[in-house]
Amino acid sequence: MEIRYEYSRKRRDFGRPCSFSDSLAEVMVDIPPDRSLADDFIPQDPVDFAVQEGPVMALHEVNTERAEVSIQGVNHVEGGWPKHVDPKNSELTTRYREEVEREEIYTKTVQHLGSVVEHYIRQNNTIDIYEEYFAEEEEEEEEEEHPSAKTINVVRDPNQTKRMATHLSWHPDANRAVAVAYCSLDFQDSRRDMSFDSYIWDLEKPYTPEITLKPSSPVVTLEYNSKDWHHVLGGCYNGQIVYWDTRKGGLPMEMTPVEHSHRDPVYGAYWLPSRTGTECFSGSTDGQVLWWDIRKMSQPSEKLILDITRQDQLKNALGAISLDFAPTMPTKFLVGTEQGIIISCNRDAKSPPEKMASFFRSHIGAVYSVTRNPFFPKVFLSVGDWTARIWTEELTDSSPIMETKYHTPYLLDACWSPVKPAVFFTTKSDGTMDVWDFLFHQKEPSLSLKVSKDPLLCLRSQDNGHIIGCGTGQGTVYLLEISPGLCTLRKNEKTLSSTMFERETRREKVLQDKYRERLLREQERARAQQEQQEDPQEVFKQAQADFFSNIKEERQRRGLVDPEE
């Protein structure tokens, strides 16, 4: 059956838009049922139908992509200097100023800017926007917060065979990363599956290292270059010096040849504040301090043998197990030896023996750490045996001006607080970190915190003094956040610390003078006794006469001899 319905439209209505309208229902076709087809159907009884009133809902899950957020900041301290001039080096800045002031354009520029600057100076002097109207009112002192510290992050050695975390170095750019040197210092540790790698960790991603450093020998010490942040200096267990450029991956850029390197492990390596930013020096237990330039590492540029007899003999040299260098004193550095002697060195001296300026007999055993006070460079801290001691370079061959009590476990490392002049941190072999504040307590630490069950081998503080990094003997690095009271400089604290150090220095000078006077008196007394000593023959004759005289008196008393005789 064909059903067809035709729609007709006039030619002029083609292309017109359709106009629909409502109309009543109309039957177009009526198809009656065909009863002959009823046998082909199968009846179904009963018939169930499900009816749902609510709308059908569908559940969908969407996982959005993670947005990685990075925090970046700019800390502008002093600008306008060329790249080859270090603003912290007064000698380089003075020389560059003199060169610029000799140029003709310098005078014209100053004259042009003078009127502009004068206008703004007058404008600023019109009113003091920082004037304190109620300066006479004393500020209410905040309640003293109890010293505390807590662990905020943990970085672990990713290798199955654990090694020691021997040294830490914070990234100079806002401490966003930390370089950790991993090495086993146990005698003849020959585990075959032990890795040589060291790592640089991003603190925002502490589970995987940012860069894997791959040296030819395990690295004992690592140090960032404060002038060129991408350069990392390393001292190896076999005595070689190596450096990396972090922009080019974890393979070393260059390393020193074995025949011209140290013969023992390198326990200290530092960058020097040179004009090029490529010079460094290192110290080792082989008794040598070597200076290098990473542009030419085929051989050292300078050498110093730590022979305190001043004979410049390597067989008499003392092994350097710790090293300290402060950029504020670019020609001086401190060396802590295995024999317990601290050597204060000056690179500008004429001859190698004269470079060892003074000696401090500090500890019974090795000096594990020596570091200068960042506020008073002549004052330095040393750690060895069971105590930490504070020394001053004004007194040589004398006792320390201050010292801590003797502890039961060994002290392994120490560092000063970069923001508080009288606060320093020490680590011990039982896994405890002590915080000392000599302005408040001299006999007991202000805070003692059990960090780990393993020995704490290394310690390093961030520039703000708020975060402390501790490395253990199992390769775990703990990042500790200390309370604000221990990392905030109080009013007059620097003056009080200076007064305390000067007072203790004067006291030690008085004791040293009294000790010398006593030695002189004893020497004079011994000399006088030698001069007054009689002739042995005369003493013998006098003793013989006294002996026979006593015998004669005794015989007379007994009546054996006539008294007239």
Coordinates of C-alpha atoms in Angstrom, one line a residue:
M1 CA 0.0 0.0 0.0
E2 CA 1.5 3.3 -1.0
I3 CA 0.7 6.4 1.0
R4 CA 1.5 9.6 -0.7
Y5 CA 0.5 13.2 0.1
E6 CA 1.3 15.9 -2.3
Y7 CA 2.0 19.5 -1.3
S8 CA 1.4 22.1 -4.0
R9 CA 2.7 25.7 -4.1
K10 CA 2.7 28.4 -6.6
R11 CA 5.8 29.4 -8.3
R12 CA 6.0 32.8 -6.6
D13 CA 5.9 31.2 -3.2
F14 CA 9.1 29.3 -3.7
G15 CA 11.8 30.4 -1.3
R16 CA 9.5 32.0 1.2
P17 CA 10.0 31.1 4.9
C18 CA 7.6 28.7 6.4
S19 CA 4.9 30.1 8.6
F20 CA 3.6 27.4 11.0
S21 CA 0.4 27.7 13.0
D22 CA -1.6 25.5 15.4
S23 CA -4.6 23.6 14.0
L24 CA -7.0 20.9 15.2
A25 CA -6.2 17.2 14.8
E26 CA -7.2 15.7 11.5
V27 CA -7.2 12.1 10.4
M28 CA -5.1 11.8 7.2
V29 CA -5.1 7.9 6.8
D30 CA -7.0 5.2 8.6
I31 CA -5.6 1.6 8.3
P32 CA -7.9 -1.1 9.7
P33 CA -6.4 -4.2 11.3
D34 CA -5.8 -7.3 9.3
R35 CA -7.2 -10.3 11.2
S36 CA -5.4 -12.8 9.1
L37 CA -2.2 -11.8 10.8
A38 CA -3.4 -12.5 14.3
D39 CA -2.0 -16.0 14.3
D40 CA 1.5 -14.7 13.9
F41 CA 1.5 -12.9 17.3
I42 CA 2.2 -14.6 20.7
P43 CA 0.2 -13.1 23.6
Q44 CA 2.3 -12.2 26.7
D45 CA 0.5 -12.2 30.1
P46 CA 1.2 -10.6 32.5
V47 CA 3.1 -7.6 31.2
D48 CA 5.2 -5.5 33.6
F49 CA 6.2 -1.9 32.9
A50 CA 8.5 0.2 35.1
V51 CA 7.9 3.9 35.4
Q52 CA 10.3 6.3 37.1
E53 CA 9.1 9.8 38.0
G54 CA 12.5 11.4 38.6
P55 CA 14.8 12.3 35.8
V56 CA 17.6 9.8 34.9
M57 CA 20.9 11.1 36.4
A58 CA 24.5 10.3 35.3
L59 CA 27.6 10.5 37.5
H60 CA 30.8 11.8 35.9
E61 CA 34.3 12.4 37.5
V62 CA 36.8 14.8 36.2
N63 CA 40.4 15.1 37.4
T64 CA 41.9 18.4 36.5
E65 CA 45.5 18.8 35.6
R66 CA 47.8 19.8 38.5
A67 CA 49.0 23.4 38.3
E68 CA 52.6 23.7 39.4
V69 CA 53.2 27.0 41.2
S70 CA 56.7 28.3 41.6
I71 CA 57.5 31.2 44.0
Q72 CA 60.1 33.6 42.7
G73 CA 61.4 36.8 44.2
V74 CA 64.1 39.4 43.7
N75 CA 66.2 40.6 46.6
H76 CA 68.0 43.7 45.4
V77 CA 70.8 44.5 47.8
E78 CA 73.1 46.7 45.7
G79 CA 73.0 47.1 42.0
G80 CA 74.8 49.0 39.2
W81 CA 78.0 47.0 39.4
P82 CA 79.4 45.1 36.5
K83 CA 79.5 41.4 36.6
H84 CA 83.3 41.2 37.2
V85 CA 83.0 43.4 40.3
D86 CA 82.0 41.8 43.6
P87 CA 80.0 44.5 45.7
K88 CA 81.2 42.7 48.9
N89 CA 84.9 43.2 48.0
S90 CA 85.8 46.8 49.1
E91 CA 89.1 46.7 47.1
L92 CA 87.4 45.9 43.8
T93 CA 84.6 48.5 44.3
T94 CA 87.1 51.3 45.3
R95 CA 89.2 50.5 42.2
Y96 CA 86.1 50.6 39.9
R97 CA 84.9 53.9 41.4
E98 CA 88.3 55.5 40.7
E99 CA 88.2 54.3 37.1
V100 CA 84.7 55.7 36.6
E101 CA 85.4 59.0 38.2
R102 CA 88.3 59.7 35.8
E103 CA 85.9 59.6 32.8
E104 CA 84.7 62.8 31.3
I105 CA 81.1 61.7 31.0
Y106 CA 81.0 61.1 34.8
T107 CA 81.3 64.9 35.6
K108 CA 78.6 65.8 33.0
T109 CA 76.2 63.1 34.3
V110 CA 76.6 64.3 37.9
Q111 CA 76.0 67.9 37.0
H112 CA 72.9 66.9 35.1
L113 CA 71.5 64.7 37.8
G114 CA 72.4 67.2 40.6
S115 CA 69.5 69.5 40.0
V116 CA 67.0 66.6 39.8
V117 CA 68.2 65.0 43.0
E118 CA 68.3 68.4 44.8
H119 CA 64.6 68.8 43.9
Y120 CA 63.6 65.5 45.5
I121 CA 65.8 66.1 48.5
R122 CA 64.0 69.4 49.2
Q123 CA 60.7 67.7 48.7
N124 CA 61.5 65.0 51.2
N125 CA 62.8 67.5 53.7
T126 CA 59.5 69.3 53.7
I127 CA 57.9 66.8 56.0
D128 CA 59.2 63.7 57.8
I129 CA 56.8 60.9 57.0
Y130 CA 58.5 58.6 59.4
E131 CA 58.4 61.0 62.4
E132 CA 57.5 59.3 65.6
Y133 CA 55.1 61.4 67.6
F134 CA 55.0 59.2 70.7
A135 CA 58.6 58.1 70.9
E136 CA 58.7 58.7 74.7
E137 CA 56.2 55.9 75.3
E138 CA 58.0 52.6 75.9
E139 CA 56.9 49.8 73.8
E140 CA 55.4 46.9 75.6
E141 CA 57.8 44.0 75.6
E142 CA 56.5 40.8 74.2
E143 CA 56.5 37.8 76.4
E144 CA 59.5 35.7 76.1
E145 CA 58.8 32.7 73.9
H146 CA 60.1 29.4 75.1
P147 CA 62.8 28.1 72.7
S148 CA 61.6 25.3 70.5
A149 CA 62.3 23.6 67.1
K150 CA 60.4 21.2 64.9
T151 CA 61.2 19.0 61.9
I152 CA 59.5 20.3 58.8
N153 CA 61.1 18.2 56.1
V154 CA 63.2 15.0 55.7
V155 CA 65.4 14.2 52.7
R156 CA 66.7 10.6 52.5
D157 CA 69.5 8.9 50.5
P158 CA 67.6 7.2 47.6
N159 CA 70.1 4.4 47.3
Q160 CA 69.6 1.0 48.9
T161 CA 73.1 1.0 50.5
K162 CA 73.1 4.0 52.8
R163 CA 76.0 6.4 53.1
M164 CA 76.9 9.3 55.4
A165 CA 75.6 12.8 54.6
T166 CA 79.0 14.5 55.1
H167 CA 78.4 18.1 54.0
L168 CA 75.5 20.5 53.2
S169 CA 75.5 23.7 51.1
W170 CA 72.5 26.0 50.6
H171 CA 71.7 27.5 47.3
P172 CA 72.6 31.3 47.3
D173 CA 69.3 32.2 45.7
A174 CA 66.9 32.3 48.7
N175 CA 68.0 28.8 49.8
R176 CA 65.6 27.2 47.4
A177 CA 67.8 24.1 47.1
V178 CA 70.4 22.2 49.1
A179 CA 73.4 20.3 47.9
V180 CA 74.2 17.2 49.9
A181 CA 77.5 15.3 49.7
Y182 CA 77.2 11.5 50.4
C183 CA 80.3 9.5 51.3
S184 CA 81.2 6.7 53.6
L185 CA 84.1 7.7 55.8
D186 CA 84.5 4.3 57.5
F187 CA 87.9 2.8 57.2
Q188 CA 88.2 0.4 54.3
D189 CA 84.5 0.4 53.6
S190 CA 84.5 -1.8 50.4
R191 CA 80.8 -2.5 49.8
R192 CA 80.4 -3.2 46.1
D193 CA 76.9 -1.9 45.6
M194 CA 77.7 1.5 47.2
S195 CA 76.9 4.5 44.9
F196 CA 79.3 7.4 44.3
D197 CA 76.5 9.9 43.5
S198 CA 75.6 13.0 45.4
Y199 CA 72.5 15.1 45.0
I200 CA 71.0 18.5 44.8
W201 CA 67.5 18.6 46.3
D202 CA 64.7 21.1 45.6
L203 CA 62.9 21.7 48.9
E204 CA 59.5 21.8 47.2
K205 CA 60.1 18.3 45.7
P206 CA 61.9 16.4 48.5
Y207 CA 61.1 12.9 47.2
T208 CA 63.3 13.0 44.1
P209 CA 66.6 14.8 43.6
E210 CA 66.7 17.8 41.2
I211 CA 70.2 17.0 39.9
T212 CA 72.3 13.9 40.4
L213 CA 76.0 14.7 40.6
K214 CA 78.1 11.8 39.2
P215 CA 81.8 12.1 40.3
S216 CA 84.5 9.5 39.7
S217 CA 85.0 9.2 43.5
P218 CA 82.6 9.8 46.4
V219 CA 82.3 13.5 47.3
V220 CA 83.2 14.5 50.9
T221 CA 82.3 18.2 50.6
L222 CA 80.2 20.4 48.3
E223 CA 80.0 24.2 48.1
Y224 CA 78.0 26.6 45.9
N225 CA 79.6 29.6 44.3
S226 CA 78.0 32.7 45.8
K227 CA 79.0 34.7 42.6
D228 CA 78.0 32.2 40.0
W229 CA 75.1 30.1 41.4
H230 CA 75.4 27.4 38.7
H231 CA 78.9 26.4 39.7
V232 CA 79.2 23.7 42.5
L233 CA 82.7 22.8 43.9
G234 CA 83.4 19.3 45.3
G235 CA 86.2 17.6 47.1
C236 CA 86.5 13.9 46.5
Y237 CA 87.5 11.0 48.7
N238 CA 90.5 10.2 46.5
G239 CA 91.8 13.8 46.8
Q240 CA 90.6 15.2 43.5
I241 CA 88.8 18.6 43.1
V242 CA 85.8 18.7 40.8
Y243 CA 83.3 21.3 39.8
W244 CA 79.9 21.1 38.0
D245 CA 77.8 23.5 36.0
T246 CA 74.2 22.7 37.0
R247 CA 72.9 24.1 33.7
K248 CA 74.6 21.2 31.9
G249 CA 73.5 18.3 34.1
G250 CA 75.2 16.1 36.6
L251 CA 78.4 15.2 34.8
P252 CA 81.6 17.1 36.0
M253 CA 82.8 19.9 33.9
E254 CA 86.4 19.3 34.9
M255 CA 88.5 17.7 37.6
T256 CA 92.1 17.9 38.8
P257 CA 94.5 15.2 37.7
V258 CA 95.3 12.6 40.4
E259 CA 99.1 13.2 40.3
H260 CA 98.6 16.9 41.2
S261 CA 95.7 16.5 43.6
H262 CA 95.6 15.7 47.3
R263 CA 96.7 12.3 48.5
D264 CA 93.9 12.0 51.2
P265 CA 90.2 12.9 51.3
V266 CA 89.4 16.6 50.8
Y267 CA 87.5 17.7 53.9
G268 CA 87.2 21.3 53.0
A269 CA 86.8 23.4 49.8
Y270 CA 85.7 27.0 49.4
W271 CA 85.3 29.5 46.6
L272 CA 87.4 32.7 46.8
P273 CA 85.8 36.2 46.2
S274 CA 88.1 36.8 43.2
R275 CA 87.4 39.1 40.3
T276 CA 86.6 36.3 37.9
G277 CA 84.8 34.1 40.5
T278 CA 86.7 31.0 39.3
E279 CA 89.3 30.7 42.1
C280 CA 89.0 28.2 45.0
F281 CA 91.1 26.4 47.6
S282 CA 91.0 23.1 49.4
G283 CA 92.4 21.4 52.4
S284 CA 93.1 17.7 53.1
T285 CA 94.4 15.3 55.7
D286 CA 97.6 14.9 53.6
G287 CA 98.8 18.2 55.2
Q288 CA 98.4 20.5 52.2
V289 CA 96.3 23.5 51.3
L290 CA 96.0 24.0 47.5
W291 CA 94.7 26.9 45.5
W292 CA 93.0 26.3 42.1
D293 CA 91.5 28.1 39.2
I294 CA 88.7 26.2 37.4
R295 CA 89.8 27.6 34.1
K296 CA 93.1 25.7 34.5
M297 CA 92.8 22.7 36.8
S298 CA 95.8 20.8 35.5
Q299 CA 97.8 21.9 38.5
P300 CA 97.4 24.0 41.6
S301 CA 98.3 27.7 41.4
E302 CA 99.7 27.8 44.9
K303 CA 100.5 25.4 47.7
L304 CA 100.9 25.5 51.5
I305 CA 102.3 22.7 53.7
L306 CA 100.9 22.8 57.2
D307 CA 104.2 22.2 58.9
I308 CA 104.1 24.1 62.3
T309 CA 107.9 23.7 62.6
R310 CA 108.1 26.1 59.7
Q311 CA 110.5 23.8 57.8
D312 CA 108.1 23.3 54.9
Q313 CA 108.4 19.5 55.1
L314 CA 105.4 17.4 54.1
K315 CA 106.5 14.6 56.5
N316 CA 106.0 17.0 59.4
A317 CA 102.7 18.4 58.2
L318 CA 99.5 18.3 60.2
G319 CA 96.4 16.9 58.5
A320 CA 93.6 19.4 57.8
I321 CA 90.2 17.9 58.7
S322 CA 88.2 21.1 58.8
L323 CA 88.4 24.4 57.0
D324 CA 86.8 27.8 57.3
F325 CA 86.8 30.9 55.1
A326 CA 84.9 34.2 55.5
P327 CA 84.4 36.5 52.6
T328 CA 84.8 39.5 54.9
M329 CA 88.5 38.5 55.4
P330 CA 89.5 37.5 51.8
T331 CA 93.1 36.6 52.6
K332 CA 92.7 34.8 55.9
F333 CA 91.4 31.3 56.7
L334 CA 91.4 28.8 59.5
V335 CA 92.5 25.2 59.5
G336 CA 91.4 22.6 62.0
T337 CA 93.8 19.6 62.2
E338 CA 93.7 16.0 63.2
Q339 CA 96.2 16.7 66.0
G340 CA 93.8 19.2 67.8
I341 CA 95.7 22.3 66.7
I342 CA 93.9 25.3 64.9
I343 CA 96.1 27.2 62.4
S344 CA 95.3 30.8 61.5
C345 CA 96.7 31.4 58.0
N346 CA 97.2 34.5 55.9
R347 CA 97.7 34.0 52.2
D348 CA 99.3 37.5 51.7
A349 CA 102.4 36.5 53.6
K350 CA 105.8 36.5 51.8
S351 CA 107.0 32.9 52.4
P352 CA 105.0 29.7 53.1
P353 CA 106.1 29.4 56.7
E354 CA 105.0 33.0 57.4
K355 CA 101.6 32.2 56.0
M356 CA 100.8 30.2 59.2
A357 CA 100.4 33.3 61.4
S358 CA 99.3 31.7 64.8
F359 CA 98.5 28.4 66.4
F360 CA 95.8 27.4 68.9
R361 CA 96.1 24.2 70.9
S362 CA 92.4 23.6 71.1
H363 CA 91.3 20.0 71.6
I364 CA 92.6 16.6 72.7
G365 CA 91.6 15.0 69.4
A366 CA 90.7 16.1 65.9
V367 CA 89.1 19.5 65.4
Y368 CA 85.9 18.5 63.5
S369 CA 84.7 22.0 62.9
V370 CA 86.0 25.6 63.0
T371 CA 84.0 28.6 62.0
R372 CA 84.2 32.4 62.4
N373 CA 81.5 34.5 64.0
P374 CA 79.7 36.4 61.2
F375 CA 79.5 39.6 63.3
F376 CA 82.9 39.5 64.9
P377 CA 85.4 37.8 62.5
K378 CA 88.2 37.7 65.0
V379 CA 86.1 35.4 67.2
F380 CA 85.8 31.8 66.0
L381 CA 84.2 28.6 67.3
S382 CA 85.8 25.2 67.3
V383 CA 84.4 21.7 68.0
G384 CA 86.3 18.6 69.1
D385 CA 86.4 15.8 71.6
W386 CA 83.5 16.5 74.1
T387 CA 83.3 20.3 74.0
A388 CA 82.9 23.4 71.9
R389 CA 85.2 26.4 72.5
I390 CA 85.3 30.1 71.5
W391 CA 88.6 31.7 70.7
T392 CA 89.8 35.1 69.6
E393 CA 92.8 35.9 67.3
E394 CA 93.9 38.6 69.7
L395 CA 95.2 36.0 72.0
T396 CA 97.5 33.3 70.7
D397 CA 98.9 30.2 72.5
S398 CA 96.3 30.7 75.3
S399 CA 93.1 29.2 76.6
P400 CA 89.7 29.8 75.0
I401 CA 87.8 32.8 76.2
M402 CA 84.6 30.7 76.6
E403 CA 83.7 27.1 76.3
T404 CA 80.7 24.7 76.9
K405 CA 80.6 22.0 79.4
Y406 CA 82.0 18.5 78.7
H407 CA 79.4 16.2 77.2
T408 CA 79.2 12.4 77.3
P409 CA 78.9 11.9 73.5
Y410 CA 81.3 13.4 71.0
L411 CA 80.6 16.8 69.4
L412 CA 80.8 16.5 65.6
D413 CA 79.9 19.8 64.0
A414 CA 78.9 23.4 64.8
C415 CA 77.9 26.7 63.2
W416 CA 77.0 30.2 64.2
S417 CA 73.6 31.7 63.8
P418 CA 73.8 34.2 60.9
V419 CA 71.4 36.7 62.6
K420 CA 72.3 36.5 66.3
P421 CA 75.9 37.0 67.3
A422 CA 75.8 35.0 70.6
V423 CA 73.9 32.0 69.3
F424 CA 75.5 28.8 67.8
F425 CA 74.4 25.3 67.1
T426 CA 76.2 22.0 67.9
T427 CA 75.6 18.4 66.9
K428 CA 76.5 15.3 68.8
S429 CA 77.2 11.6 68.1
D430 CA 74.0 10.6 69.9
G431 CA 71.8 12.4 67.3
T432 CA 71.1 15.5 69.5
M433 CA 71.3 19.1 68.3
D434 CA 72.0 21.8 71.0
V435 CA 71.3 25.5 70.6
W436 CA 73.5 27.7 72.8
D437 CA 72.8 31.4 73.6
F438 CA 75.7 32.7 75.7
L439 CA 73.9 35.9 76.6
F440 CA 71.4 33.9 78.7
H441 CA 73.0 30.6 79.6
Q442 CA 76.7 29.7 79.7
K443 CA 76.5 26.3 81.4
E444 CA 73.5 24.7 79.7
P445 CA 72.1 24.9 76.2
S446 CA 69.0 27.0 75.6
L447 CA 67.5 24.1 73.6
S448 CA 68.5 20.4 73.3
L449 CA 66.6 18.5 70.6
K450 CA 66.8 14.8 69.8
V451 CA 66.8 14.8 66.0
S452 CA 67.7 11.2 65.1
K453 CA 69.1 8.0 66.6
D454 CA 72.1 8.2 64.2
P455 CA 75.0 10.6 64.7
L456 CA 74.6 14.1 63.3
L457 CA 77.7 14.6 61.1
C458 CA 77.1 17.9 59.5
L459 CA 75.2 21.1 60.2
R460 CA 74.4 24.2 58.2
S461 CA 72.0 27.2 58.7
Q462 CA 70.1 29.2 56.1
D463 CA 71.0 32.9 55.7
N464 CA 67.9 33.9 57.6
G465 CA 68.7 31.6 60.5
H466 CA 65.2 30.2 60.5
I467 CA 65.9 26.7 59.0
I468 CA 68.7 24.4 60.1
G469 CA 69.8 21.4 58.0
C470 CA 71.4 18.4 59.8
G471 CA 72.9 15.4 58.0
T472 CA 73.1 12.0 59.7
G473 CA 75.3 8.9 59.4
Q474 CA 72.7 7.1 57.4
G475 CA 72.4 9.8 54.7
T476 CA 69.2 11.4 56.0
V477 CA 69.0 15.2 56.1
Y478 CA 66.6 16.8 58.6
L479 CA 65.4 20.3 58.1
L480 CA 64.5 21.9 61.4
E481 CA 62.5 25.1 61.9
I482 CA 63.5 27.0 65.1
S483 CA 61.3 29.4 67.1
P484 CA 61.4 33.1 66.2
G485 CA 63.1 33.9 69.5
L486 CA 66.3 32.1 68.4
C487 CA 66.4 33.7 64.9
T488 CA 65.4 37.3 65.6
L489 CA 68.0 40.0 66.5
R490 CA 66.9 41.9 69.6
K491 CA 67.7 45.4 70.6
N492 CA 71.3 46.0 71.7
E493 CA 72.1 42.3 71.3
K494 CA 75.1 43.0 69.1
T495 CA 76.5 45.5 71.6
L496 CA 76.0 43.1 74.5
S497 CA 77.7 40.3 72.6
S498 CA 80.7 42.6 71.8
T499 CA 80.9 43.6 75.4
M500 CA 80.8 40.0 76.6
F501 CA 83.6 38.9 74.1
E502 CA 85.8 41.9 75.1
R503 CA 85.3 41.2 78.8
E504 CA 86.3 37.6 78.4
T505 CA 89.2 38.6 76.3
R506 CA 90.5 41.0 79.0
R507 CA 90.0 38.3 81.7
E508 CA 92.0 35.8 79.7
K509 CA 94.7 38.4 79.1
V510 CA 95.0 39.0 82.8
L511 CA 95.2 35.3 83.5
Q512 CA 97.8 34.9 80.8
D513 CA 99.9 37.8 82.3
K514 CA 99.7 36.3 85.8
Y515 CA 100.7 32.9 84.5
R516 CA 103.8 34.4 82.7
E517 CA 104.7 36.3 85.9
R518 CA 104.5 33.1 87.9
L519 CA 106.8 31.4 85.4
L520 CA 109.3 34.2 85.6
R521 CA 109.3 34.1 89.4
E522 CA 109.8 30.3 89.4
Q523 CA 112.7 30.7 86.9
E524 CA 114.3 33.4 89.0
R525 CA 113.9 31.3 92.2
A526 CA 115.5 28.3 90.5
R527 CA 118.4 30.5 89.2
A528 CA 119.0 31.9 92.7
Q529 CA 119.0 28.4 94.2
Q530 CA 121.7 27.3 91.7
E531 CA 123.8 30.4 92.6
Q532 CA 123.6 29.8 96.3
Q533 CA 124.4 26.1 96.1
E534 CA 127.7 25.3 98.1
D535 CA 130.7 23.4 96.9
P536 CA 130.2 19.6 97.3
Q537 CA 133.7 19.2 98.9
E538 CA 133.0 21.8 101.6
V539 CA 129.6 20.2 102.3
F540 CA 131.3 16.8 102.7
K541 CA 134.0 18.2 105.1
Q542 CA 131.3 20.0 107.2
A543 CA 129.2 16.8 107.4
Q544 CA 132.3 14.7 108.3
A545 CA 133.2 17.2 111.2
D546 CA 129.7 17.2 112.5
F547 CA 129.6 13.4 112.4
F548 CA 132.9 12.9 114.4
S549 CA 131.8 15.7 116.8
N550 CA 128.6 13.8 117.5
I551 CA 130.5 10.5 118.1
K552 CA 132.9 12.2 120.6
E553 CA 130.0 13.8 122.6
E554 CA 128.2 10.4 122.7
R555 CA 131.4 8.6 124.1
Q556 CA 131.9 11.3 126.7
R557 CA 128.3 10.9 127.8
R558 CA 128.8 7.2 128.3
G559 CA 132.1 7.6 130.1
L560 CA 134.3 5.8 127.6
V561 CA 136.6 8.8 127.1
D562 CA 138.3 11.1 129.7
P563 CA 136.8 14.5 129.4
E564 CA 140.2 16.1 129.6
E565 CA 141.2 14.5 126.4

